[in-house]
GROMACS .gro file of N, CA and C in nm:
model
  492
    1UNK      N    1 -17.218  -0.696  -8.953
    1UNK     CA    2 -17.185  -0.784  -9.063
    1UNK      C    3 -17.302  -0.794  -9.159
    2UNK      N    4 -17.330  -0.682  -9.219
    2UNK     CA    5 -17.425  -0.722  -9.368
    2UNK      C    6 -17.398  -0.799  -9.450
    3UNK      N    7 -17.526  -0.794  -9.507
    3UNK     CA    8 -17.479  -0.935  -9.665
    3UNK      C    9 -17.371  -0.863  -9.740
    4UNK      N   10 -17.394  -0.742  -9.780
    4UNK     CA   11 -17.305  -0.612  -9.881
    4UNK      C   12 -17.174  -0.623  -9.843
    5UNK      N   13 -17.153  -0.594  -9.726
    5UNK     CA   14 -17.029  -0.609  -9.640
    5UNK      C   15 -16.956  -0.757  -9.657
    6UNK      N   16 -17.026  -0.861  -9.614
    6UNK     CA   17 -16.976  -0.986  -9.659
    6UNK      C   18 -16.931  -0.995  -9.785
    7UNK      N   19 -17.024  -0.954  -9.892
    7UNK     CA   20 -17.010  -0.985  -9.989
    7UNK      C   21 -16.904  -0.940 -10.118
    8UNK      N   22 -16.882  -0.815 -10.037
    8UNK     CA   23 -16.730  -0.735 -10.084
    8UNK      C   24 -16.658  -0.782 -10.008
    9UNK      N   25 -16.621  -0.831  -9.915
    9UNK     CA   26 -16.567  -0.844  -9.863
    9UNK      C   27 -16.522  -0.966  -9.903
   10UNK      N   28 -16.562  -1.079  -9.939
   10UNK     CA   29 -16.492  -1.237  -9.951
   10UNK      C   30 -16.467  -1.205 -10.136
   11UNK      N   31 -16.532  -1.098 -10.259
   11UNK     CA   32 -16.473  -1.088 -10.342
   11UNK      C   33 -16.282  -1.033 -10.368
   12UNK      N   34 -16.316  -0.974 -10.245
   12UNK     CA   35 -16.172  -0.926 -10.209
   12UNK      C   36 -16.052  -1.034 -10.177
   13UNK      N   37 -16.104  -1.113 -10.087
   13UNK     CA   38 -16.048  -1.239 -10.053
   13UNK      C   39 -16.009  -1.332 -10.192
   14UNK      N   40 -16.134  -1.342 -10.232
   14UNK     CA   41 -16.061  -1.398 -10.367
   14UNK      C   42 -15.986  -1.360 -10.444
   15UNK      N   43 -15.973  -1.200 -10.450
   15UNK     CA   44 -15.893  -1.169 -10.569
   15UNK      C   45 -15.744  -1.182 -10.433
   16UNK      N   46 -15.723  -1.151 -10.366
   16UNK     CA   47 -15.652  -1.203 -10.295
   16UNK      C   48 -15.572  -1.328 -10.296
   17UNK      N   49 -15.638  -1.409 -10.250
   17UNK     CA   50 -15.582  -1.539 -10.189
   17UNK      C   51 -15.614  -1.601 -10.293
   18UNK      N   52 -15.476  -1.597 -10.388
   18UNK     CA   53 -15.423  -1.656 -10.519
   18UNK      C   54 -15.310  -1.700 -10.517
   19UNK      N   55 -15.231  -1.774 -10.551
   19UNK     CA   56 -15.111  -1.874 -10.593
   19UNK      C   57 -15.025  -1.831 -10.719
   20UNK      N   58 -14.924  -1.848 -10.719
   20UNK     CA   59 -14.836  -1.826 -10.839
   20UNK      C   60 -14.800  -1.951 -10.898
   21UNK      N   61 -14.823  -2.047 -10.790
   21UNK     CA   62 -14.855  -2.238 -10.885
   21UNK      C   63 -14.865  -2.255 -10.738
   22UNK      N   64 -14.932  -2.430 -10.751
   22UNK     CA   65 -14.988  -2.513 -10.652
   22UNK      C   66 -14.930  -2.592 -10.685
   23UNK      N   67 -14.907  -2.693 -10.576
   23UNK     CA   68 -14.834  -2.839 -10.574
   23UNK      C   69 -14.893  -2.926 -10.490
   24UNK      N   70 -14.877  -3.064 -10.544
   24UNK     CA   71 -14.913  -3.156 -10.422
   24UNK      C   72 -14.837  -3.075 -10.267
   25UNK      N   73 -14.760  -3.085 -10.247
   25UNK     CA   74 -14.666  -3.026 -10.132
   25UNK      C   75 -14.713  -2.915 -10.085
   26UNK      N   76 -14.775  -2.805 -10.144
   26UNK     CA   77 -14.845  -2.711 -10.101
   26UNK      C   78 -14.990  -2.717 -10.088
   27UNK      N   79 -15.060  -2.849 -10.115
   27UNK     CA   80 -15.177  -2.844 -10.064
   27UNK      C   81 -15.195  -2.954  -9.911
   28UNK      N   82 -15.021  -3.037  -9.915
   28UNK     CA   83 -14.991  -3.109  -9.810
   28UNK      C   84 -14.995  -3.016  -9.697
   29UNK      N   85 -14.916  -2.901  -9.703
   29UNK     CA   86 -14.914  -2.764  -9.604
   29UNK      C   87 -15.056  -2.665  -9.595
   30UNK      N   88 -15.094  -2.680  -9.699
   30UNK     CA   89 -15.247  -2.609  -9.680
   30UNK      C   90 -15.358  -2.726  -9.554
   31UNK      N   91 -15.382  -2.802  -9.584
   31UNK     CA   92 -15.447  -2.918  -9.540
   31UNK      C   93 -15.420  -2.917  -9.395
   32UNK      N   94 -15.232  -2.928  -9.366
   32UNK     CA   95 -15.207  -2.970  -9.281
   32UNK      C   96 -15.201  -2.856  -9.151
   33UNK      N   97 -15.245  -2.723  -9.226
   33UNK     CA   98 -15.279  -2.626  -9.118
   33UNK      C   99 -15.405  -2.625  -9.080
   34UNK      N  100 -15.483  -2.684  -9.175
   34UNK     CA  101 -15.637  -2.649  -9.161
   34UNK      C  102 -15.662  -2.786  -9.025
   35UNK      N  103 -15.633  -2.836  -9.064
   35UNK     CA  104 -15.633  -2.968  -8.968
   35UNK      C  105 -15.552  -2.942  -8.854
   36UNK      N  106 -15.422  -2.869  -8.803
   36UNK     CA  107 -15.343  -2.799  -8.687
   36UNK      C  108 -15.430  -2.734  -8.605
   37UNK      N  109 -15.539  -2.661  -8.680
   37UNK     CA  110 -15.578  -2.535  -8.637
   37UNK      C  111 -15.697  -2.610  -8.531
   38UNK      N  112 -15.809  -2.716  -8.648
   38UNK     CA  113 -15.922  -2.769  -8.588
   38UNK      C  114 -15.874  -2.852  -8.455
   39UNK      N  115 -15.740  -2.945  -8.474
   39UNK     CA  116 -15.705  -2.991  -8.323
   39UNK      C  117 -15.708  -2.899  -8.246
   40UNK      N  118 -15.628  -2.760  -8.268
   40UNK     CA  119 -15.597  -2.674  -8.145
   40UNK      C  120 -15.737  -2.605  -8.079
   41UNK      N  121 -15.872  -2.625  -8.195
   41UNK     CA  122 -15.960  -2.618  -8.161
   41UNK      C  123 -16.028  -2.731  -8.079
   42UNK      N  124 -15.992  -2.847  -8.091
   42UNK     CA  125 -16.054  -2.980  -8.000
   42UNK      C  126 -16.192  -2.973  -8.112
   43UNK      N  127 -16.183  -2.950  -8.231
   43UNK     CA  128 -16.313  -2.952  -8.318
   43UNK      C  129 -16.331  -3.098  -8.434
   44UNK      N  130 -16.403  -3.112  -8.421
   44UNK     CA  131 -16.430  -3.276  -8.536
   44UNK      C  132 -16.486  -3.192  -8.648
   45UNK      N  133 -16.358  -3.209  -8.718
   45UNK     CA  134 -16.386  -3.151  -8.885
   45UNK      C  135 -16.303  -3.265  -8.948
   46UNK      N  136 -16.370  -3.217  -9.108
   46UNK     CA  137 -16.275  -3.300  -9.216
   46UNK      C  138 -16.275  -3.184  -9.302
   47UNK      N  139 -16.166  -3.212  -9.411
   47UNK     CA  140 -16.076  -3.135  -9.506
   47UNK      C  141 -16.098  -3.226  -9.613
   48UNK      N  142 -16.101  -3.136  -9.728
   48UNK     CA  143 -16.042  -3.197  -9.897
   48UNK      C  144 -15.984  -3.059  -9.969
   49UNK      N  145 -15.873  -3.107  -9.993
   49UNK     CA  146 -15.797  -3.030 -10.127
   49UNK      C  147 -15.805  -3.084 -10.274
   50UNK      N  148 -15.875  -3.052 -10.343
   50UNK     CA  149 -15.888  -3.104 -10.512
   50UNK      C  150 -15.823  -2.991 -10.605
   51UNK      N  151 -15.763  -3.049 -10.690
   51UNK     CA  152 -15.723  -2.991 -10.791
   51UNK      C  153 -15.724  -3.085 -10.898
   52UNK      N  154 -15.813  -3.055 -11.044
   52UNK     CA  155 -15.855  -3.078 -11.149
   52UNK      C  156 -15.869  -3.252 -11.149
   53UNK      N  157 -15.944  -3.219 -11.025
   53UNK     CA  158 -16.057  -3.337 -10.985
   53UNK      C  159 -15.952  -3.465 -10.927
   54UNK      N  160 -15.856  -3.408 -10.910
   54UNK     CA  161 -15.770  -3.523 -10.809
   54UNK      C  162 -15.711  -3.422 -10.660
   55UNK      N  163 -15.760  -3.530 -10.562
   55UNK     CA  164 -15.783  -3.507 -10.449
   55UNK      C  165 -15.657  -3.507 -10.382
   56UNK      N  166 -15.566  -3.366 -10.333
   56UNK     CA  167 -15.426  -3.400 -10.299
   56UNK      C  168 -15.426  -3.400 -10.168
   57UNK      N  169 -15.552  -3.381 -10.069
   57UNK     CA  170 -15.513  -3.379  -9.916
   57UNK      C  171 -15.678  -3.392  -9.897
   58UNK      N  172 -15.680  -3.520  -9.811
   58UNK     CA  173 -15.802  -3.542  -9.762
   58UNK      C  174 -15.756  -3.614  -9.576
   59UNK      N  175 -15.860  -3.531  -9.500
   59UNK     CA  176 -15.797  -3.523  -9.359
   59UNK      C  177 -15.958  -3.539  -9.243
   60UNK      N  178 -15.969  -3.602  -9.134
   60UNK     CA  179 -16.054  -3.595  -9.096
   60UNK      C  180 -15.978  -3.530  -8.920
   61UNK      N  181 -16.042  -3.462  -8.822
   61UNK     CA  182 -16.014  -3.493  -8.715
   61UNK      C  183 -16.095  -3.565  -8.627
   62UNK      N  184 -16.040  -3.634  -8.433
   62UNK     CA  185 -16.101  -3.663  -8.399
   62UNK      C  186 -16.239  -3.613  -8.374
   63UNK      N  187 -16.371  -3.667  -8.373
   63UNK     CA  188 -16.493  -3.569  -8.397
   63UNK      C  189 -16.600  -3.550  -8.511
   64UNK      N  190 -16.499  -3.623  -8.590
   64UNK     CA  191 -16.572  -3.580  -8.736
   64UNK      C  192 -16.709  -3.701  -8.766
   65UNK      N  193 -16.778  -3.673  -8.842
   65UNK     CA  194 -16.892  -3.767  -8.876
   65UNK      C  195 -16.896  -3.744  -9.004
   66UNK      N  196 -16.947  -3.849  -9.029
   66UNK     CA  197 -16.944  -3.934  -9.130
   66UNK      C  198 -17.035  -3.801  -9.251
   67UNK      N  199 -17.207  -3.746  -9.219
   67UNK     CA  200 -17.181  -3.672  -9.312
   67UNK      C  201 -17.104  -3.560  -9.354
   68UNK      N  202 -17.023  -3.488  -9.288
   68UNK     CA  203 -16.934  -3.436  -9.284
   68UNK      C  204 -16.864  -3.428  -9.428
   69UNK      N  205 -16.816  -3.567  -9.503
   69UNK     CA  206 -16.789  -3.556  -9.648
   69UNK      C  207 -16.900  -3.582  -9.768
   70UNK      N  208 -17.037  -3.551  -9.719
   70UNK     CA  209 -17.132  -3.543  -9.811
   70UNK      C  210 -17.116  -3.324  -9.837
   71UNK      N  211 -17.125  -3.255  -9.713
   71UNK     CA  212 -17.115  -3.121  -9.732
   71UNK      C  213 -16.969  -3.114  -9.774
   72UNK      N  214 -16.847  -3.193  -9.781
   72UNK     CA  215 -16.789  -3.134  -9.868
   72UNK      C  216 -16.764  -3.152  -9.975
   73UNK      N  217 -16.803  -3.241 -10.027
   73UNK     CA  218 -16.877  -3.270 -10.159
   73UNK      C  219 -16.961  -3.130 -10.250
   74UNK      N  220 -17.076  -3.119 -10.134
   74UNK     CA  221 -17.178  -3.042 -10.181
   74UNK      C  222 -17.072  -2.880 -10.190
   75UNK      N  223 -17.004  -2.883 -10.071
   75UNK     CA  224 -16.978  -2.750 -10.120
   75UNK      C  225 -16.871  -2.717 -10.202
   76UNK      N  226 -16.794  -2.795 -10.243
   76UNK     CA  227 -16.657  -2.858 -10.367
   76UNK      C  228 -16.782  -2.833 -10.526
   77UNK      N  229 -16.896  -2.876 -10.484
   77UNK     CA  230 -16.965  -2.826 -10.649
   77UNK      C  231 -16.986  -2.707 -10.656
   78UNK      N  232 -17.030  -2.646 -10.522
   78UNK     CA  233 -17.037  -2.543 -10.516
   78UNK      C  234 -16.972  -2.412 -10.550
   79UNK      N  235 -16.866  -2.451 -10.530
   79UNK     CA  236 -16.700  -2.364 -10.558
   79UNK      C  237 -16.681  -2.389 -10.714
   80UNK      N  238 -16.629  -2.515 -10.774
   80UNK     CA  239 -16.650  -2.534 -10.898
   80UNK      C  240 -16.737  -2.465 -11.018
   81UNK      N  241 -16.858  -2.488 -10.979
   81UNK     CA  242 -16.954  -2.420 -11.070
   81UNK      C  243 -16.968  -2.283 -11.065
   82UNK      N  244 -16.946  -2.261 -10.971
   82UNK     CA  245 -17.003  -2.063 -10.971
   82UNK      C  246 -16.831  -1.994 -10.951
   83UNK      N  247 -16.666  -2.097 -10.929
   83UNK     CA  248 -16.588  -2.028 -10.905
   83UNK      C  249 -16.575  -1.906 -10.804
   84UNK      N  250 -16.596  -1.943 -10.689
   84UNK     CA  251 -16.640  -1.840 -10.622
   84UNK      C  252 -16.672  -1.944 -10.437
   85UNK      N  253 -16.653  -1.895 -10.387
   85UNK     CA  254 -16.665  -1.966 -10.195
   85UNK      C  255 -16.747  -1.987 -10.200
   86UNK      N  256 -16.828  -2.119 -10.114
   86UNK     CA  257 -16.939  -2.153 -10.092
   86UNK      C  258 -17.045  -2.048 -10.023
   87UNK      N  259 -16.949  -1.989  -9.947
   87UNK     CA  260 -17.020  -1.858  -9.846
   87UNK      C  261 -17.087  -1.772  -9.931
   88UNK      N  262 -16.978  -1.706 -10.011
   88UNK     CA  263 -17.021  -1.600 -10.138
   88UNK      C  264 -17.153  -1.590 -10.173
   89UNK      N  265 -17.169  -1.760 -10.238
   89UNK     CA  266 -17.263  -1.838 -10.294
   89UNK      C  267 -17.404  -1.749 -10.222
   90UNK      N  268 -17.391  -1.848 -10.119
   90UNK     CA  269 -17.503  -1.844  -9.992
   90UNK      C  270 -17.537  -1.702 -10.006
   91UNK      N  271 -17.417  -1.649  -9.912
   91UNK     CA  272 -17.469  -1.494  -9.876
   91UNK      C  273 -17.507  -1.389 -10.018
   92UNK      N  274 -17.515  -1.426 -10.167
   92UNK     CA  275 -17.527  -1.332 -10.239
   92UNK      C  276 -17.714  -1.435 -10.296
   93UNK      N  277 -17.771  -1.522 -10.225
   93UNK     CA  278 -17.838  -1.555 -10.235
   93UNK      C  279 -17.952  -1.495 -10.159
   94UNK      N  280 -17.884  -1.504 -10.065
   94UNK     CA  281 -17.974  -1.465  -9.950
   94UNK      C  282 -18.005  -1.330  -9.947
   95UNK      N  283 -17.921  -1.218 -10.013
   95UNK     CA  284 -17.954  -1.084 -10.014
   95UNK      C  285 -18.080  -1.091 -10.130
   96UNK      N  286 -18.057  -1.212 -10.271
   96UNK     CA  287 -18.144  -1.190 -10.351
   96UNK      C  288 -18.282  -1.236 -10.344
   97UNK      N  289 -18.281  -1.281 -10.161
   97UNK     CA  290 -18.377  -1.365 -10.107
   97UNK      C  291 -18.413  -1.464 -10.200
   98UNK      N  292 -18.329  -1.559 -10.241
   98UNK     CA  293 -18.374  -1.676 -10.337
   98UNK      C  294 -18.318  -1.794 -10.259
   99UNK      N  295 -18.313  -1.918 -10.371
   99UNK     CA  296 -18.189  -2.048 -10.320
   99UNK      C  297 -18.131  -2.076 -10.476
  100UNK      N  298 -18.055  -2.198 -10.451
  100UNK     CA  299 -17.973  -2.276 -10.544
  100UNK      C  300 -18.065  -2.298 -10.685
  101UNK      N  301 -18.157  -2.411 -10.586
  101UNK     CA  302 -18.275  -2.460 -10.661
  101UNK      C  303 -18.418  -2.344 -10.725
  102UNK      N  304 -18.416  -2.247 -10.658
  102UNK     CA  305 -18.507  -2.139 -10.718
  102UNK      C  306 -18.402  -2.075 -10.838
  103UNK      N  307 -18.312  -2.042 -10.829
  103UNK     CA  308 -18.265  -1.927 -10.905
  103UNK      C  309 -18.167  -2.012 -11.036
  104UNK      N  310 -18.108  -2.141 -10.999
  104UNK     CA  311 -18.031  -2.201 -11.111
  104UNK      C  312 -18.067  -2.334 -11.163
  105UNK      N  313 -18.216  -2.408 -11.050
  105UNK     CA  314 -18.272  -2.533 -11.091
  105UNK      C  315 -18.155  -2.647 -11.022
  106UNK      N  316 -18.065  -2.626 -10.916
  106UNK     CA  317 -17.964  -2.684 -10.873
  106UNK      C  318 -18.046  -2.775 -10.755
  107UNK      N  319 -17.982  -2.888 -10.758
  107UNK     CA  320 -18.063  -2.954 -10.635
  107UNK      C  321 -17.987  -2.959 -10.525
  108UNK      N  322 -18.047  -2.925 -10.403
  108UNK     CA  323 -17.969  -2.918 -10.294
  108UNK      C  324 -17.879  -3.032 -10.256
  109UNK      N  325 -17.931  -3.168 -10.307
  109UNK     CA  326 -17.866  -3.304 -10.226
  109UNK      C  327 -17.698  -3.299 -10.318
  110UNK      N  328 -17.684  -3.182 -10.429
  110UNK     CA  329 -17.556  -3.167 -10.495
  110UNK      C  330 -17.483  -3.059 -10.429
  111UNK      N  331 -17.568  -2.937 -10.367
  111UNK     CA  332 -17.488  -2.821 -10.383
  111UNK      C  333 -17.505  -2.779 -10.274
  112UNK      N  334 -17.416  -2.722 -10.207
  112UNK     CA  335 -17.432  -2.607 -10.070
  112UNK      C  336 -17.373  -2.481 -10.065
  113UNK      N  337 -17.466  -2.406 -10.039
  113UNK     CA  338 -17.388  -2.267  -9.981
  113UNK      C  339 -17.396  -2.157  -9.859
  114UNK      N  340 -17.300  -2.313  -9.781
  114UNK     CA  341 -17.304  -2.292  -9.680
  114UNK      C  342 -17.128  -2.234  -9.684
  115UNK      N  343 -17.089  -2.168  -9.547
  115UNK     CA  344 -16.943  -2.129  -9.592
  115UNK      C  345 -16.838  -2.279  -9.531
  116UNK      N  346 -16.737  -2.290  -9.618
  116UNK     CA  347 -16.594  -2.351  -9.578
  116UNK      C  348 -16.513  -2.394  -9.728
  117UNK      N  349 -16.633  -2.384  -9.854
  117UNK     CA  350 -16.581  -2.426  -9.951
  117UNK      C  351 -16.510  -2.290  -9.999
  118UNK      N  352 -16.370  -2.300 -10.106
  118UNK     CA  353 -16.320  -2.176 -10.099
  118UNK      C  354 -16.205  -2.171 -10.272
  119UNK      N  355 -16.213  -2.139 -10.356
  119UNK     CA  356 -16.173  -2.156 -10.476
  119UNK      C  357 -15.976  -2.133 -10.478
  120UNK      N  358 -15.956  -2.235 -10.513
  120UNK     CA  359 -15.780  -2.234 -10.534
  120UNK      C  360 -15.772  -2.166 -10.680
  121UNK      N  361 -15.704  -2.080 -10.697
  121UNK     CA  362 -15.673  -1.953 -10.791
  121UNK      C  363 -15.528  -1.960 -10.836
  122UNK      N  364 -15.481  -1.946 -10.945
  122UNK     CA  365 -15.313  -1.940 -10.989
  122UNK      C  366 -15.359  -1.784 -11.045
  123UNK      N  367 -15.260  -1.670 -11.005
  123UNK     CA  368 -15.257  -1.552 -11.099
  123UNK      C  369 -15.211  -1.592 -11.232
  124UNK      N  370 -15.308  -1.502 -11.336
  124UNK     CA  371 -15.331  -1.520 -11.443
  124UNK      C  372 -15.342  -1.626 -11.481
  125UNK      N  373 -15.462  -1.733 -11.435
  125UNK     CA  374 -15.469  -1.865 -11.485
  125UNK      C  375 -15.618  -1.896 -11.483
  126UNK      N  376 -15.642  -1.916 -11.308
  126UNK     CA  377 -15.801  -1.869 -11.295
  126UNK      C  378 -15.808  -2.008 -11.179
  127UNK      N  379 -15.947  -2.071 -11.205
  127UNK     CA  380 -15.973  -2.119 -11.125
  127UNK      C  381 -15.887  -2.256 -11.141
  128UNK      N  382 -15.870  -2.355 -11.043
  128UNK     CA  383 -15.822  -2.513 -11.061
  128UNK      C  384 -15.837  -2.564 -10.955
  129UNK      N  385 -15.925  -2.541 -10.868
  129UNK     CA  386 -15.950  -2.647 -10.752
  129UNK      C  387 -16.039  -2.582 -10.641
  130UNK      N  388 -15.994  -2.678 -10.548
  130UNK     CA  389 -16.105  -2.626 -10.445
  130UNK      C  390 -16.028  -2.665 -10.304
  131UNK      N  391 -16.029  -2.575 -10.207
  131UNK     CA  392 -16.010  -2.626 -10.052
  131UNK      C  393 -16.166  -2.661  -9.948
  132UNK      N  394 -16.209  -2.714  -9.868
  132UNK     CA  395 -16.310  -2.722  -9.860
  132UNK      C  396 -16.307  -2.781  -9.673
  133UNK      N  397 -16.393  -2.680  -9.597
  133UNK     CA  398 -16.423  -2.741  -9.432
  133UNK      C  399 -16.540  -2.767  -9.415
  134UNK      N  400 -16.519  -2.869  -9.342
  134UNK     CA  401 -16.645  -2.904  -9.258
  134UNK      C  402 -16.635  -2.952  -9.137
  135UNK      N  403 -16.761  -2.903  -9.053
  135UNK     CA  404 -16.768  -2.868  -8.866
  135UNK      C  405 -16.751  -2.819  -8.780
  136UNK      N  406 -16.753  -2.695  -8.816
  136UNK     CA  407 -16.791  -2.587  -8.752
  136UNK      C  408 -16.936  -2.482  -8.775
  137UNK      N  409 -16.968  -2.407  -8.713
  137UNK     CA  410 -17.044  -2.337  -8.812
  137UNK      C  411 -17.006  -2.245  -8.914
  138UNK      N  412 -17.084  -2.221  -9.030
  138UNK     CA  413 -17.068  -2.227  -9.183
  138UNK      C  414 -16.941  -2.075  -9.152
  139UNK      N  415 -17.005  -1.983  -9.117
  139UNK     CA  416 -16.875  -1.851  -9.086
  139UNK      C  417 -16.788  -1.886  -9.034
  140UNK      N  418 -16.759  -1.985  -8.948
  140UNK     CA  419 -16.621  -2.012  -8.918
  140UNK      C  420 -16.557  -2.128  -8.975
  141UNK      N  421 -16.601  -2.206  -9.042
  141UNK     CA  422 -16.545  -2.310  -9.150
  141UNK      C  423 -16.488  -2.228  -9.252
  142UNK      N  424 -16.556  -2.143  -9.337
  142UNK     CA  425 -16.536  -2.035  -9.408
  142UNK      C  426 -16.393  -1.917  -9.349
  143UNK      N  427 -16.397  -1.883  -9.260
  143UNK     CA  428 -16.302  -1.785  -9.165
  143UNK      C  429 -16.207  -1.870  -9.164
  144UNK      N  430 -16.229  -2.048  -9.142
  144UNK     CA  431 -16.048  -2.097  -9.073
  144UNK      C  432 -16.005  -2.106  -9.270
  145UNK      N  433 -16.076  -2.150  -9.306
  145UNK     CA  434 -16.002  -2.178  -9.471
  145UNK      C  435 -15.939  -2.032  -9.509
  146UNK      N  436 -16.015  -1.936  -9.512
  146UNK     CA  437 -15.933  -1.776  -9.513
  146UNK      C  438 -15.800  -1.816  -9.443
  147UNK      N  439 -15.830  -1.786  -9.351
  147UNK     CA  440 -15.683  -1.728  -9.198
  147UNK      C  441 -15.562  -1.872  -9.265
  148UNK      N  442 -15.589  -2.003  -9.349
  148UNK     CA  443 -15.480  -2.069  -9.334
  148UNK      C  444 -15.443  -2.079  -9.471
  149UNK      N  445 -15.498  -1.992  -9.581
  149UNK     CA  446 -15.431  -1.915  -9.677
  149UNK      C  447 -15.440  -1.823  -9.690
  150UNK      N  448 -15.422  -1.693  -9.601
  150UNK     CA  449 -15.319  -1.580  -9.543
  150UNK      C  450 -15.262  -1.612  -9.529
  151UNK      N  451 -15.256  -1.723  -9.434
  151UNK     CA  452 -15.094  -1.731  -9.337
  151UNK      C  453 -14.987  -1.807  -9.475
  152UNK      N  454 -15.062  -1.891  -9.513
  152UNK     CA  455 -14.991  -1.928  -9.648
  152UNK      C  456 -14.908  -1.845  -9.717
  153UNK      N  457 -15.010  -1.714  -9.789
  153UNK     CA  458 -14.962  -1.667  -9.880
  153UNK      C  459 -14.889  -1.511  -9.820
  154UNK      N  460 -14.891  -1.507  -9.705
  154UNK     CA  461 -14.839  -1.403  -9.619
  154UNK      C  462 -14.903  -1.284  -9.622
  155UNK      N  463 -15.013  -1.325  -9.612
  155UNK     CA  464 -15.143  -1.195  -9.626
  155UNK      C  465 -15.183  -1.151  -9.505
  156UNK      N  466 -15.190  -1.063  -9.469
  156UNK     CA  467 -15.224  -1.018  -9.354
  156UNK      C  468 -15.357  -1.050  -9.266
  157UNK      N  469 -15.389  -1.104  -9.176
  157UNK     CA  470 -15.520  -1.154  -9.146
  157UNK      C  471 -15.639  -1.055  -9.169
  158UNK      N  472 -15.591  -0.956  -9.106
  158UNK     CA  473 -15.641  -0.833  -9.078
  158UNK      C  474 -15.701  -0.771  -9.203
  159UNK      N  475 -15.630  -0.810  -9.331
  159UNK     CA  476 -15.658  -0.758  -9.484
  159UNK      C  477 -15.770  -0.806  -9.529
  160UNK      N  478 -15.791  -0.945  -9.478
  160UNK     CA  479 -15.931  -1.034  -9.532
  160UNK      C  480 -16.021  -1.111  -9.434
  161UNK      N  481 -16.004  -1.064  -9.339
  161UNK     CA  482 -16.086  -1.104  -9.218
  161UNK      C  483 -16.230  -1.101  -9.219
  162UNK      N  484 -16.319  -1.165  -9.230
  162UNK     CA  485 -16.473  -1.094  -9.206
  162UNK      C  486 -16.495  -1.023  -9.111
  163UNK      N  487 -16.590  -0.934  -9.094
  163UNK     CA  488 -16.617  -0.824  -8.971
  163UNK      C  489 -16.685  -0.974  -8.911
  164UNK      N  490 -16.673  -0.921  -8.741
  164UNK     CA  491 -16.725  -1.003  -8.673
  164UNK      C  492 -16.871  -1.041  -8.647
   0.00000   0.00000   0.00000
């Protein structure tokens, strides 16, 4: 799993895992898998779905702590500003061996790029929101938000999977 590899790899994902419209109701079903998945994991995470800054699914499971919605905060700016996964973020940082705060003057206590934050996309429209995990570690916060829009949008797991 290289940075290069990652890093084509989740551009792919994005051009991917896009929408033909979003709805409250479909971020009720987005949410409500991401949160299915972390029970079936026995994992303490929380969830936010935003779209144009109103929040349509906010979810915690048993487990979760409290900062928990400061990183998804941080990584919801994260997604926003650069349009693009929190992971992306990170891992195209880290190849340029820099940070947030070296390379854009961003302060960390705003921004993370760590992975779970993940950009909601309409074809031919562009960006309008954000899905966003937290509590797990950052590749697999990042990995469950993937796998539960595939399964959404009937994408094959296998098509946008990170190498292991």
């Amino acid at each position: 799993m290289s940075l290069e590899t990652d890093i084509e790899r989740m551009k792919m994902q994005e051009l991917r895992l896009r929408f033909e419209r979003f709805s409250a109701e479909q971020a009720w079903e987005l949410g409500s898998r991401l949160r299915d998945a972390a029970v079936a994991l026995n994992a303490g995470m929380a969830f936010e779905i935003q779209v144009a800054g109103l929040t349509l699914f906010a979810a915690v499971t048993d487990g979760a702590t409290t900062g928990m919605q400061d990183w998804i905060r941080r990584k919801r700016n994260t997604v926003m500003r650069f349009g693009k996964s929190s992971y992306a973020v990170g891992r195209e940082l880290d190849l340029a061996g820099t940070t947030l705060e070296a390379r854009q003057g961003l302060a960390l206590a705003d921004y993370a790029t760590h992975g779970g934050g993940f950009p909601i996309r309409l074809r031919g429209t562009g960006l309008i929101g954000s899905v966003v995990a937290s509590g797990l570690p950052q590749r697999d916060d990042h990995n469950l938000v993937v796998e539960a829009l595939a399964s959404m949008l009937n994408v094959p797991r296998k098509d946008v999977a990170l190498e292991e």
